[in-house]
Structure formats: structure tokens, C-alpha cells
Coordinates of C-alpha atoms in Angstrom, one line a residue:
X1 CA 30.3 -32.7 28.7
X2 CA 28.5 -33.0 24.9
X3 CA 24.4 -31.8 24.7
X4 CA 22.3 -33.3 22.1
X5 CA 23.7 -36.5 19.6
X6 CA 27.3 -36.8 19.5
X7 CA 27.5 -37.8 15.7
X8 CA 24.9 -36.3 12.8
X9 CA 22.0 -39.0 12.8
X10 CA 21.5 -40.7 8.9
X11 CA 17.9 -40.2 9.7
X12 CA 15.0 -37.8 8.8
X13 CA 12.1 -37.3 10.0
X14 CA 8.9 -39.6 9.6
X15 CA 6.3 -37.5 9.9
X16 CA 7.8 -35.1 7.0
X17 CA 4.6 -35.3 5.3
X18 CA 2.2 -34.0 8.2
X19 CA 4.8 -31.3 8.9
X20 CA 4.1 -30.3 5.0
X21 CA 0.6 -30.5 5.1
X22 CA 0.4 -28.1 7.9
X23 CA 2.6 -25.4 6.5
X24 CA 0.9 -25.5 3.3
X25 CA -2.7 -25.4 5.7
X26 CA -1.5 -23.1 8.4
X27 CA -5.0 -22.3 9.2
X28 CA -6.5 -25.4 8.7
X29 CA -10.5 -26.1 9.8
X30 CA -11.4 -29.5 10.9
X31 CA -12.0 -32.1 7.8
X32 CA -9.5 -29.9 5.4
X33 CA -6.0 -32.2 7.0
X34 CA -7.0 -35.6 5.0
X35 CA -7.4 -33.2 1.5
X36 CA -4.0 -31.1 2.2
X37 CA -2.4 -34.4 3.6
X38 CA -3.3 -36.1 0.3
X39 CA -2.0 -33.7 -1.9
X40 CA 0.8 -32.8 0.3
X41 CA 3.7 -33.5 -2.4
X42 CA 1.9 -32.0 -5.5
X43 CA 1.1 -28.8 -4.4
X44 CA 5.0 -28.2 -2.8
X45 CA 6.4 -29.1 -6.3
X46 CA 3.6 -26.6 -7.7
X47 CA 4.8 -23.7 -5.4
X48 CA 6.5 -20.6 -7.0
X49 CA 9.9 -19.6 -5.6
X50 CA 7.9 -17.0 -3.3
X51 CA 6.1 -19.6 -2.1
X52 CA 9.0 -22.0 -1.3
X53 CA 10.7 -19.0 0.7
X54 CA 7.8 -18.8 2.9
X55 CA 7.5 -22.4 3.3
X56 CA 10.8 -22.5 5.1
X57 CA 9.6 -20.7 7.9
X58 CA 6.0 -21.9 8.0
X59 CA 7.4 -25.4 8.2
X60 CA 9.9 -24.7 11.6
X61 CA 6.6 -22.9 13.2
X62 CA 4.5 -26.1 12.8
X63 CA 7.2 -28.8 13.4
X64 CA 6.9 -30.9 16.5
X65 CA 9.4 -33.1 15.7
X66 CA 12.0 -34.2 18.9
X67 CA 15.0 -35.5 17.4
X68 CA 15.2 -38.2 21.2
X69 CA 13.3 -40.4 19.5
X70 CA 15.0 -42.0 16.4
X71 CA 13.6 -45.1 16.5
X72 CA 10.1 -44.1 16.1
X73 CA 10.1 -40.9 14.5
X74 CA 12.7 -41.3 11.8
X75 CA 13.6 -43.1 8.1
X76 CA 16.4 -43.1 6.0
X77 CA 16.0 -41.8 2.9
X78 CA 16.5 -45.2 1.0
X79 CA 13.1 -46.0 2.1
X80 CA 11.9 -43.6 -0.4
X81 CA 14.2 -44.9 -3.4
X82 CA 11.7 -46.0 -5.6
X83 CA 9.3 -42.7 -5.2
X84 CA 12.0 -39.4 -5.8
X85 CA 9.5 -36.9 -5.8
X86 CA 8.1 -38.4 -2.2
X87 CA 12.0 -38.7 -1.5
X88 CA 12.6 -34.4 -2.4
X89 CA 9.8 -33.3 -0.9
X90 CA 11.0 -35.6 2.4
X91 CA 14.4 -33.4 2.3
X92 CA 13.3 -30.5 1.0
X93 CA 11.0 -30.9 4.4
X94 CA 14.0 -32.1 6.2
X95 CA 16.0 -29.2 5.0
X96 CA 14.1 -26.6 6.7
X97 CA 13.8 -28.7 10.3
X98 CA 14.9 -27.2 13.6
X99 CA 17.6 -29.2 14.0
X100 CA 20.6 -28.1 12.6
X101 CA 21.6 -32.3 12.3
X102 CA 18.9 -33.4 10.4
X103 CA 19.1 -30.0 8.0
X104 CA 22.4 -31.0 7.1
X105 CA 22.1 -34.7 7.2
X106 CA 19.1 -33.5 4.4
X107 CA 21.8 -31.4 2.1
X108 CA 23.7 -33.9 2.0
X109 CA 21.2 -36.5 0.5
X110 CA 19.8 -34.0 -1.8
X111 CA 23.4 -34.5 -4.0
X112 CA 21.5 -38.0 -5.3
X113 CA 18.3 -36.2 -6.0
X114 CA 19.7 -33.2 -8.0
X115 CA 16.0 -31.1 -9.2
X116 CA 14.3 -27.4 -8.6
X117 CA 13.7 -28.5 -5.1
X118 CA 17.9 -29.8 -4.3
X119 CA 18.7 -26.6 -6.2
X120 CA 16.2 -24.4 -3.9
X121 CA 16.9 -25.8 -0.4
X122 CA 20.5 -25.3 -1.4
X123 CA 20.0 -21.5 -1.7
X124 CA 17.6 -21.4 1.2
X125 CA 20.4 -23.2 3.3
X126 CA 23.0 -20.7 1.8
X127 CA 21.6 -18.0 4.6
X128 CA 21.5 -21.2 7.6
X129 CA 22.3 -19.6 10.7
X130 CA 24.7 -22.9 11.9
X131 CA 28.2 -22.9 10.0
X132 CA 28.2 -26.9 9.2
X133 CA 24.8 -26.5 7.7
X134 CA 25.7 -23.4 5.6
X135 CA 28.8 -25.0 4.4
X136 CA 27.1 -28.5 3.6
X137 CA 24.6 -26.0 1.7
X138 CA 27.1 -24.2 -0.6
X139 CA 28.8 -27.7 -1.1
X140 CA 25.4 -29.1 -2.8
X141 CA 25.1 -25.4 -5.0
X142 CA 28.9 -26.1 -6.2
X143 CA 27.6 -29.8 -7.2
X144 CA 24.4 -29.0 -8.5
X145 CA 26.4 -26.0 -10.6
X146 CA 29.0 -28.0 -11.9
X147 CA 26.6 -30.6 -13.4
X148 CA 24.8 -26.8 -15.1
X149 CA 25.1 -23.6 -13.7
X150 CA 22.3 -22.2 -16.3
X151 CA 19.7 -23.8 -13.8
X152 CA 19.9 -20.5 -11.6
X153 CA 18.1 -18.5 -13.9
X154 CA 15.4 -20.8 -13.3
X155 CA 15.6 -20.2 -9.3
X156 CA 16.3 -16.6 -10.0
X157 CA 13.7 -15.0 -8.3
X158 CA 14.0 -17.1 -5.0
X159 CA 18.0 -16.3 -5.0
X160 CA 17.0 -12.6 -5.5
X161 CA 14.7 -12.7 -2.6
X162 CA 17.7 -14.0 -0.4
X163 CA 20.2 -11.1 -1.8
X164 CA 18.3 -8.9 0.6
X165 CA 19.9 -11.4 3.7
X166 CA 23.4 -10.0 4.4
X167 CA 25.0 -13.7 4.7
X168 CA 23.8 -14.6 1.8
X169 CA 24.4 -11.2 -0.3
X170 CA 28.3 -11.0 1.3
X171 CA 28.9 -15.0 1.0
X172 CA 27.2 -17.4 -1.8
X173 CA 25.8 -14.7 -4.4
X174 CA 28.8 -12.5 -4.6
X175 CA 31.6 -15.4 -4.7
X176 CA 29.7 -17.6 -6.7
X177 CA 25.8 -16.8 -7.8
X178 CA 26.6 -13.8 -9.4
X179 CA 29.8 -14.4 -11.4
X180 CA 27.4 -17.6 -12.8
X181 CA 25.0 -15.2 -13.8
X182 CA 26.9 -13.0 -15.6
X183 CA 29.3 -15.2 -17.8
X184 CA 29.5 -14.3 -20.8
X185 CA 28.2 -17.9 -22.4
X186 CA 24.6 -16.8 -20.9
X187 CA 23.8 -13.5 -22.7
X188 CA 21.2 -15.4 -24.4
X189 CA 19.5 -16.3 -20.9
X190 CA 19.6 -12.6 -19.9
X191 CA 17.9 -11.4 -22.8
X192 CA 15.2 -14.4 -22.2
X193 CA 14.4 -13.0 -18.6
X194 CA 13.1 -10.1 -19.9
X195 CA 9.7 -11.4 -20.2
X196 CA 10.1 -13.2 -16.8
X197 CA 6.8 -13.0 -14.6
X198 CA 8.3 -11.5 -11.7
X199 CA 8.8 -7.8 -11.6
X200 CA 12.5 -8.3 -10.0
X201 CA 13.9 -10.9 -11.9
X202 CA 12.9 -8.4 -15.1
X203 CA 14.6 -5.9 -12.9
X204 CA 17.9 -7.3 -12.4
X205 CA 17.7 -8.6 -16.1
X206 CA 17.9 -5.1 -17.8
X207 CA 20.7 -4.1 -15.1
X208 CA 22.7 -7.3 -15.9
X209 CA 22.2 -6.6 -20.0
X210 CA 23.3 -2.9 -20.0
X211 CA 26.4 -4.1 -17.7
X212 CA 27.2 -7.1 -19.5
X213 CA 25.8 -6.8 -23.0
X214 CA 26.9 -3.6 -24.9
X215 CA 25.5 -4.7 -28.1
X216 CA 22.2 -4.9 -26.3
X217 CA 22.2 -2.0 -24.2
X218 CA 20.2 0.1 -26.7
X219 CA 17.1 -2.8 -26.8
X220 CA 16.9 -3.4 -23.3
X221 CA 16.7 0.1 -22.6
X222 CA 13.7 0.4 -25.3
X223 CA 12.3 -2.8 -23.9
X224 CA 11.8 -1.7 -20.7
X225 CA 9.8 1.4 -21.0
X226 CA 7.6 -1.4 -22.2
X227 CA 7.7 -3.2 -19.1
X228 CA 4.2 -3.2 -16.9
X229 CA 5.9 -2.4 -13.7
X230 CA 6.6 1.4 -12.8
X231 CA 10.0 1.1 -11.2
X232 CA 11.5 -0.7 -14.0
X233 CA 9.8 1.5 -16.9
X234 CA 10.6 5.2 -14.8
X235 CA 14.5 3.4 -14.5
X236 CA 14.7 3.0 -18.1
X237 CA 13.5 6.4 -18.7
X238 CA 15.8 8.3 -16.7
X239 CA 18.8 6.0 -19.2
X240 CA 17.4 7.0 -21.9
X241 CA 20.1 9.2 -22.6
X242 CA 22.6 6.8 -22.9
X243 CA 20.8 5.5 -25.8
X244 CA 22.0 6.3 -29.4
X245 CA 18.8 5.7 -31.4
X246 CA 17.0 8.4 -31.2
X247 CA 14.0 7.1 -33.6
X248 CA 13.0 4.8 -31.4
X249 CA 13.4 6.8 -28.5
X250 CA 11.3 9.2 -29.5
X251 CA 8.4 6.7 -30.3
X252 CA 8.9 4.9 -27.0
X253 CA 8.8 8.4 -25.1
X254 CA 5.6 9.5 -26.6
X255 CA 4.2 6.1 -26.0
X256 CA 5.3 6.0 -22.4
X257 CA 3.6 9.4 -21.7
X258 CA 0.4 7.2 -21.8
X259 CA 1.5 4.7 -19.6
X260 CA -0.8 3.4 -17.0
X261 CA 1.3 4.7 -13.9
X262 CA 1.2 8.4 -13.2
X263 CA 4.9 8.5 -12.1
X264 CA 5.8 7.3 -15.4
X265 CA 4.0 9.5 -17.2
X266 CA 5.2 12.4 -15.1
X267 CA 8.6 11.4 -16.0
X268 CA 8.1 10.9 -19.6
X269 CA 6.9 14.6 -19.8
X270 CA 10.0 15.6 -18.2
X271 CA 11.9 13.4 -20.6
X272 CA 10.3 14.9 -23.7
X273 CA 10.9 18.5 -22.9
X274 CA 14.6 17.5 -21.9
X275 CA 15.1 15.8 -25.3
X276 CA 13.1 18.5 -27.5
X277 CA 10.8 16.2 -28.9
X278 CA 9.3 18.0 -32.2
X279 CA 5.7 17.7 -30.8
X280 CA 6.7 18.1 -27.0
X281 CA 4.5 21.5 -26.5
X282 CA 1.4 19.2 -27.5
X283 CA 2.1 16.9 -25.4
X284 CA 2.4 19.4 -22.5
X285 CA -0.6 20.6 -23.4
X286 CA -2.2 17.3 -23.2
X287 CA -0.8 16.3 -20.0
X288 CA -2.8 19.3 -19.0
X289 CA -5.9 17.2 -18.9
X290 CA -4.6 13.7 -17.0
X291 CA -6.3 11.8 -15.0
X292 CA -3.5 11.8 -12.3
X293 CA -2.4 15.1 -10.6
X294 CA 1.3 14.8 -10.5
X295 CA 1.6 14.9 -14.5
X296 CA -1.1 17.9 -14.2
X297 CA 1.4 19.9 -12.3
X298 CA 4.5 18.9 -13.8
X299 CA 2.8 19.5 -17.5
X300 CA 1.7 23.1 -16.2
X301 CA 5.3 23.6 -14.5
X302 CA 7.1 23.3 -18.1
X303 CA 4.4 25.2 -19.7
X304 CA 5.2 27.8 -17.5
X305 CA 9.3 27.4 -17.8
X306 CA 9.9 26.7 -21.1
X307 CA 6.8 28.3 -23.6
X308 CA 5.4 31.5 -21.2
X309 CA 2.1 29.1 -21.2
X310 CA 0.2 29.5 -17.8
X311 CA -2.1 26.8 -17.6
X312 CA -4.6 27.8 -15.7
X313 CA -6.0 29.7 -18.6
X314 CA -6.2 26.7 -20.8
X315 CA -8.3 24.9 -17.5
X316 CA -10.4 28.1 -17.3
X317 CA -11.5 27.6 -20.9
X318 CA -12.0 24.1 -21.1
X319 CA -14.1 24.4 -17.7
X320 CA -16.2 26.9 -19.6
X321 CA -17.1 25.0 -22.3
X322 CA -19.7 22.3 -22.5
X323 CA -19.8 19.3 -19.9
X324 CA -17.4 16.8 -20.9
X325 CA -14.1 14.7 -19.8
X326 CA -12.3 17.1 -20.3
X327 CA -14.3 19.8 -18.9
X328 CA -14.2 17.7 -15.6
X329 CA -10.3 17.4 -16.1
X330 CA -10.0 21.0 -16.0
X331 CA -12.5 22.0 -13.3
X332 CA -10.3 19.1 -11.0
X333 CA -6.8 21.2 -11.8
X334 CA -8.7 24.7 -11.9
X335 CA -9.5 24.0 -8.3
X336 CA -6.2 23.6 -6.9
X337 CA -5.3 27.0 -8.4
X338 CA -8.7 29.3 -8.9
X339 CA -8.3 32.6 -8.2
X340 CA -11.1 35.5 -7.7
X341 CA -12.5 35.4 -11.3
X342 CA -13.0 32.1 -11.6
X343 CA -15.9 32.2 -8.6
X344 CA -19.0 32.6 -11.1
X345 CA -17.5 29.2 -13.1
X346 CA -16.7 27.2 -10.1
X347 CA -20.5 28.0 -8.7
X348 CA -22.0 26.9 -11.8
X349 CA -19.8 23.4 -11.0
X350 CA -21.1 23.9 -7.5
X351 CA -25.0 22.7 -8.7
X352 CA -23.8 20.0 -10.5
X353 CA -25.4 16.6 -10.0
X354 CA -22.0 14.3 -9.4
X355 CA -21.0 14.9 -6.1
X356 CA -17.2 14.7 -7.0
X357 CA -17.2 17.6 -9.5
X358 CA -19.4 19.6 -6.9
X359 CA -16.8 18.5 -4.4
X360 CA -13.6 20.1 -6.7
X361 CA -16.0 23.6 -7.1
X362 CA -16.0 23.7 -3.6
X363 CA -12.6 23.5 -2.9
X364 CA -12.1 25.8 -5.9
X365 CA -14.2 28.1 -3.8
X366 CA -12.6 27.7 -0.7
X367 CA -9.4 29.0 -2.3
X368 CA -10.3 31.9 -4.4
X369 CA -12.0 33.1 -1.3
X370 CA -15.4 33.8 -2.5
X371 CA -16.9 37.0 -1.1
X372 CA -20.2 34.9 0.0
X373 CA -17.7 31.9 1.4
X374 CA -19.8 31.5 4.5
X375 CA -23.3 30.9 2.4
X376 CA -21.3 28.7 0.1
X377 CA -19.7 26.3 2.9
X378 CA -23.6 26.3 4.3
X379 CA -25.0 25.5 1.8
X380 CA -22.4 22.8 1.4
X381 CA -23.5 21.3 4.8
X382 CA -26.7 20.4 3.6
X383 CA -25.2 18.6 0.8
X384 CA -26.5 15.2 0.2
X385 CA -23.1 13.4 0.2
X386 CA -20.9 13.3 2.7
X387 CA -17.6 14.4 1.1
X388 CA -18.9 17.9 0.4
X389 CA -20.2 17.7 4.0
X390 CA -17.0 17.1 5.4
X391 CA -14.6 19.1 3.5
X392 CA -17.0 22.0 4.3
X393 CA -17.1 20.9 7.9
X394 CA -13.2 21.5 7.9
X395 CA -13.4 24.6 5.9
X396 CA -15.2 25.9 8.8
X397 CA -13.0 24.2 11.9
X398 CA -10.0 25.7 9.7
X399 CA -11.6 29.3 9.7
X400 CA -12.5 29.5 6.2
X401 CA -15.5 31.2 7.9
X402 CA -17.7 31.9 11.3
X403 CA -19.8 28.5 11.8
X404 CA -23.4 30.1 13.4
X405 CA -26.1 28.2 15.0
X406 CA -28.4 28.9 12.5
X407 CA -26.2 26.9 10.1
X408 CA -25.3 24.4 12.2
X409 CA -30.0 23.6 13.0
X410 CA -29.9 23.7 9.2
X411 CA -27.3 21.1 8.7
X412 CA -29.5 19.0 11.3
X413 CA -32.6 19.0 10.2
X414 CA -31.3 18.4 6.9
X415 CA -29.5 15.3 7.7
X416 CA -31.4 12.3 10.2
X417 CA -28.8 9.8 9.0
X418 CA -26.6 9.2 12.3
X419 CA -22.9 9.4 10.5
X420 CA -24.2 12.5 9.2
X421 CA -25.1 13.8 12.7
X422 CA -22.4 12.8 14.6
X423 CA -20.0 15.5 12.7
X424 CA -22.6 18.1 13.2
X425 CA -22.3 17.3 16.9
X426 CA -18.7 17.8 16.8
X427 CA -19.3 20.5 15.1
X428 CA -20.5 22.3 18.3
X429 CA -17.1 23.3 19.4
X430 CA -17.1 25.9 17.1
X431 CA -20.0 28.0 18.1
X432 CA -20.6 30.3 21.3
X433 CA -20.4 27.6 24.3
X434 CA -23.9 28.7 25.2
X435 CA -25.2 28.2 22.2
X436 CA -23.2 24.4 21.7
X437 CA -24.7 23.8 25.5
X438 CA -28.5 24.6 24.5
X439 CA -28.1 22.9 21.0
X440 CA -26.6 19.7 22.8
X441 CA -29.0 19.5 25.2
X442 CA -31.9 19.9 22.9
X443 CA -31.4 17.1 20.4
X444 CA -30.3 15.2 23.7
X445 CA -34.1 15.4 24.9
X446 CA -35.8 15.6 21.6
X447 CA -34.7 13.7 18.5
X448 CA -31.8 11.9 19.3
X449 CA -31.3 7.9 18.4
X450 CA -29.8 5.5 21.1
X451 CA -26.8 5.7 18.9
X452 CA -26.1 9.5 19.1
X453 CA -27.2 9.9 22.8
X454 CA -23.7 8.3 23.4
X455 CA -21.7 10.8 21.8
X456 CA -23.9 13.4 22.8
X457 CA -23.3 12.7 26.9
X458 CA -19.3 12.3 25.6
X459 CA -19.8 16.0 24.0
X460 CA -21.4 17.1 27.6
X461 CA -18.6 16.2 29.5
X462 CA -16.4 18.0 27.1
X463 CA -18.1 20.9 27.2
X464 CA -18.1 20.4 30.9
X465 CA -14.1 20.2 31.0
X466 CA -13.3 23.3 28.3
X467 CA -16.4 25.5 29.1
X468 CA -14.4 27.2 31.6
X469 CA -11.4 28.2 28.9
X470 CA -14.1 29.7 26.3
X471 CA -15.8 32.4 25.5
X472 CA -19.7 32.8 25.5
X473 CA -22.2 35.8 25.9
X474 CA -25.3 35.3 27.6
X475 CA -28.7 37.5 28.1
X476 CA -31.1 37.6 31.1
X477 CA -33.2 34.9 29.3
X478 CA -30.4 32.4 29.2
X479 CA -30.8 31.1 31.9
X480 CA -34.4 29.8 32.1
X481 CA -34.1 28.5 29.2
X482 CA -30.8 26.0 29.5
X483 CA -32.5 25.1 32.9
X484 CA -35.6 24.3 31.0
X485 CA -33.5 22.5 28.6
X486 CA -31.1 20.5 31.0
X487 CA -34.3 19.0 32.8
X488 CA -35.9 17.7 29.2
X489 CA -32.6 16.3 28.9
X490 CA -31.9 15.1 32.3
X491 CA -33.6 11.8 32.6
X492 CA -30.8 10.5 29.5
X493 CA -27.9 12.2 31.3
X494 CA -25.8 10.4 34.3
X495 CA -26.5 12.5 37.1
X496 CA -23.0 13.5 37.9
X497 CA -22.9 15.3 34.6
X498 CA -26.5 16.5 34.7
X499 CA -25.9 18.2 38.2
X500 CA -22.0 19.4 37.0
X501 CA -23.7 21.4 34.0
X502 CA -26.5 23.0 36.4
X503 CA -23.8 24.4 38.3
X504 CA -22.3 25.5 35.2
X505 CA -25.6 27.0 34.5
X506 CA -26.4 28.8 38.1
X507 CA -22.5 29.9 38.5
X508 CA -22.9 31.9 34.9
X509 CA -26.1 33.8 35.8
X510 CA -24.7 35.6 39.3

């Protein structure tokens, strides 16, 4: 019993350029098809190697094709003779079909169209999940190789993508990609990828020069803390010791302590105390003042280790001193570490009229524990912006200090925007449950917008579910006055939860 064709059909598939179009316009909106249909071939041969990986997929997930039908839904190739760049994009189309048949029947009449596209459905194909196809795949790569293997560096970046795929990593690349790569008769073509737009191809460059290319090692290495991407620079940093010339070195180590990624710069401080660079304690002390935290701390940690330096006091001084960048710098890093006597400094930050700096005082406040903490963190809920508000918010729900009614009214009245309000309302759970219960019900019936009466009822009914697990004192007077406020509020209340919290209310008072 056979399923499907019993031979390999010398067909492909007619409708190769609709299939196309809609992979390249997966989201297409009506009147768009005719455009992408027209242009169809051009913009698959303008596609990067990213782009060509993706397309392989894209075009499976739009392909209707039925391979029943031959007769009406199939061509041979010959049709196409006299148009080859129709013809390629009709097999590299074909190439990425459903049908295992007509992906290999596409392989194998790529060999007379030999191009970027033959050479890129041949690696794509090298990962096929059907035996016959894989090996009619790695039988067009050994053609297209023989003829010039130096066309992989071209395709480099869409092989490296595949290297991630274990039948491709374990199969094509190491028996026969990879060997290619590394011949000897293409150290010039190494060096040249060096300056190759994608970050990976760069990548495996320097690795392949330092494995392959002795007499280049030294270059490559230098080269690359040049390189724009982080991974690459912060790899040739931690090689650095390999390297004999230590002129250059040092040049490319001071220069890469102002590189635009803070974990380059981190590790270019470490590399420049590790190597003893003449002027490393200046650069320490510069590091001092990044914009980027992680060299901050690692610039203070070798002060510290190495010199006896404790860079807080070189933050405290700075921060003292006029307003400036570097001022700011310090106050920012000062924060993180203030102790008791910086409290008068970090107020005077506290006034300031950019709410980030005022931000850093408070938190520079919050740790050195201020004696008048609680006055601080209120005054800090009335603050315009709503980072201060916030991080003073959590200073109080993390019991930096007692949140009080009287601050919490404040903070309302301050604020009528409703994001504002809304976090004093949550607010409410850390004050006497009395107190939350009258202050709820209050803005419920007075002042509140259709917006916060929502989350005020969904406050209610928590209150209603925890008020029995917390704590609250009451007076004789209480009482009249939450019943006083529970009918103002009762017509916006459902009247399950209305009655639930008079019970509340009337069970309290006996």
C-alpha cells in the first residue's frame, strides 16, 4: 500500500509567486496584494540572510498548495528558462514547500541556477526534517562549493543562524562548513569580516582569527575593543592578556573605559587596575562620576581595595559644591551609600527643582535614617511628580515610618489627579482600620470621580474581608460618625456591601 505520488513529480508549483507575495505581506490589507504581487521577486532578492531565514517559515504558513492536482497547479522549471531570476525565486519558493517532493525536486534544479539564493536554500535545506531532502540539500552545497567555496562568507550570517539547529551544527557545518571557513587560503576573508554589519558574523570572525591566524591575533584583539557591540568588545577585553603589545593596549584600554556600554566600561576599569596602567587611580577616580551605576560601584570597590580611597567622601564633596553634572553624578551614588551626616546635604537636594535629583535625596534620606524621616516621606507625598510620590508611598508600606491620617488628607487634597489618588487609596491599609473605613467612605460620598468610585467600593470590600484580622481603637463618638458617613456614601455603594459594613459598624460599638 504506497500514500501520496509513487515517484518525485518534475513539477513545481504555479502559484509560487502568490505564495511569495503573501509571506513577504503576512498582514496584508485589502489593495496592498497587486503592489507586493508586483514586486514579488525584487524585494526576495533584496532580503538580508535574516530575512531569508524567516521567509522559510512564513512561506509553509501561507502555502495552500495540494500537490493532487499537477495538471493545474504545476510548471517545470524550463518554462522559466529565459527569466533566471523569476526561475530562483520559483525554487527558492519551491524549496521551502510542504511537500517534501517538490522541496527536493526544487534542490535539485537549483544545480543550473547556481546564485545567493541556490547557495541559501541549500543551507536552509541542510536542517530539512526528511532524509532525501537533506541529502539532495548537502549534494547542491558540495556543488555550489566546489565551483567556490569563498561564497560562504557571503551567506555567513544565515549559516550562523542555523549553527544554533543541532542537525545542522552536528551534520553540514562541522563536516564541511566549517573546515571551508577556516582554510588557510582565506585568512584574507577573515580579516575582511571584521567590519561585517552583523554583530555575529564580527563575532565568529575575531574567534576564527585568533584560532587560525597567529600573526593576527594581536590586531584582532585591538580591533575588537573597537567594535560597537558589547559582547564582542567585553570578549576582547577579558584576552587582552594574551596580547604582547602593550602600547596599544594601553591606549585601547583607556579608550574603551569611555565606551558607550556600561558593562564595558565596568570591565575596562577592572582591566586597567589588573594591568597597572600608569594613570589607572585617575581613571578610578573618574569612573566615580559615570553615568551608569555598575562602573560607579566597581570604580569605588578598587578605590577601596587597592589605594585606601573611600569614595563616598569624594561624592560628599562634589555634592557640596556648586550645581553641576557632576554634582548630580555624586548626589546619584551618594544616595545609595549616605550615612547620618550627609542628612543636612541630601535635604538641600530635597528642594531641588528636577524631580529626579529630588528623587536620589530622598532615597539618600530614607537610608541614612533621618531623625525627622516621617516629615520627610510627607512632605514627599505631596510632591508634584509621581516618582517621589511613589517611592515615599513604599517607604511608608516598608515601615520606613508610621503613615497617619493626617498625612494621608494632606496627600489628598494635594493631589485631584486620579493616578495620583488611586495610590493614596491604597494607601489606606496602612492606617488604623477605623480611620481607613471613615477616610474611604468620605471621599466615596464627597469628592470622588466616576473613575475612583470603582476602586473605592473594591477598597470596601477589602476592608470588609481583613477588618476582622486588624487592629483599630475606637471612642464613644465613633460610631455616629461612620454611621453618618456610611449613609452619605450609601446611595454609591451596592447594598450588600453597604449593609455588610453597618454590621461591621453596630457589631464594634457593643
Amino acid at each position: 500500500m504506497f500514500f501520496g505520488p509513487d515517484r518525485t513529480p518534475a513539477l513545481l508549483p504555479a502559484g509560487w509567486r502568490r505564495f511569495l507575495a503573501a509571506a513577504l505581506l503576512p498582514r496584508q490589507r485589502p489593495g496592498e496584494f497587486p503592489a507586493a504581487f508586483d514586486s514579488a521577486v525584487a524585494d526576495l532578492f533584496a532580503l538580508d540572510d535574516r530575512g531569508l531565514t524567516q521567509l522559510d517559515g512564513q512561506i509553509r504558513a501561507s502555502h495552500r498548495y495540494s500537490p493532487g492536482d499537477y495538471s493545474s497547479k504545476q510548471i517545470r522549471i524550463e518554462s522559466l528558462r529565459d527569466t533566471p531570476e523569476q526561475a530562483q525565486a520559483c525554487l527558492f519558493v519551491s524549496a521551502c514547500d510542504r511537500s517534501g517532493y517538490v522541496r527536493g525536486q526544487a534542490l535539485s534544479d537549483f544545480a543550473h541556477y547556481p546564485g545567493r539564493l541556490a547557495l541559501s536554500a541549500a543551507l536552509i535545506r541542510c536542517d530539512d526534517w526528511v532524509d532525501p531532502v537533506r541529502r539532495e540539500a548537502e549534494r547542491l552545497l558540495g556543488r555550489l562549493l566546489l565551483q567556490d567555496d569563498s561564497v560562504l562568507f557571503n551567506s555567513l550570517d544565515l549559516a550562523l543562524r542555523l549553527r544554533v539547529r543541532a542537525r545542522f551544527r552536528d551534520g553540514v557545518w562541522a563536516r564541511r562548513i566549517e573546515p571551508s571557513l577556516r582554510s588557510p587560503r582565506h585568512a584574507q576573508a577573515r580579516w575582511a569580516l571584521i567590519t561585517h554589519p552583523s554583530p555575529p558574523v564580527r563575532e565568529w570572525a575575531y574567534a576564527a582569527i585568533a584560532d587560525c591566524d597567529p600573526q593576527h591575533r594581536d590586531d584582532a584583539c585591538l580591533a575588537a575593543l573597537n567594535d560597537p557591540h558589547p559582547r564582542i568588545a567585553l570578549q576582547a577585553l577579558r584576552s587582552l592578556s594574551e596580547s604582547n603589545r602593550t602600547i596599544d593596549r594601553d591606549a585601547h584600554l583607556a579608550r574603551a573605559t569611555t565606551f558607550t556600554h556600561a558593562a564595558v566600561r565596568t570591565e575596562a576599569l577592572r582591566q586597567v587596575q589588573r594591568f597597572g596602567l600608569p594613570n589607572a587611580r585617575e581613571e578610578l577616580r573618574r569612573a566615580l562620576l559615570d553615568r551608569s551605576a555598575g562602573p560607579r560601584r566597581v570604580a569605588a570597590y578598587l578605590l577601596k581595595t587597592h589605594y585606601g580611597e573611600d569614595a563616598a567622601g569624594h561624592w560628599r564633596q562634589i555634592a557640596a559644591g556648586a550645581d553641576s553634572h557632576d554634582a548630580r553624578a555624586a548626589l546619584v551614588s551618594l544616595s545609595d551609600c549616605a550615612q547620618l551626616e550627609d542628612v543636612d546635604l541630601l535635604k538641600r537636594w530635597f528642594t531641588h527643582p528636577t524631580p529626579t535629583l529630588r528623587g536620589h535625596a530622598l532615597r539618600g534620606l530614607i537610608r541614612a535614617q533621618t531623625p525627622d524621616l516621617q516629615s520627610v516621606l510627607a512632605q514627599a507625598t505631596q510632591d508634584r511628580n509621581s516618582k517621589v510620590m511613589k517611592a515615599a508611598l513604599a517607604a511608608f508600606a516598608n515601615g520606613a515610618a508610621a503613615m497617619t491620617l493626617a498625612i494621608l488628607q494632606r496627600g489628598w487634597d494635594r493631589h485631584d489627579d486620579p493616578g495620583y489618588r488611586a495610590k493614596m487609596i491604597a494607601t489606606t491599609t496602612l492606617i488604623d482600620k477605623w480611620q481607613a473605613l471613615g477616610f474611604l467612605l468620605r471621599t466615596l460620598a464627597q469628592d470622588s470621580t466616576a473613575q475612583l468610585q470603582k476602586w473605592i467600593v473594591h477598597h470596601l470590600r477589602d476592608w470588609t474581608y481583613t477588618a476582622r484580622y486588624r487592629f483599630g481603637a475606637r471612642t464613644d463618638g465613633d460610631t455616629p460618625r461612620l454611621l453618618s458617613l456610611l449613609n452619605d456614601a450609601r446611595p454609591r455603594l451596592p447594598d450588600d456591601l453597604a449593609n455588610q459594613i453597618e454590621g461591621f459598624i453596630d457589631a464594634s460599638s457593643r
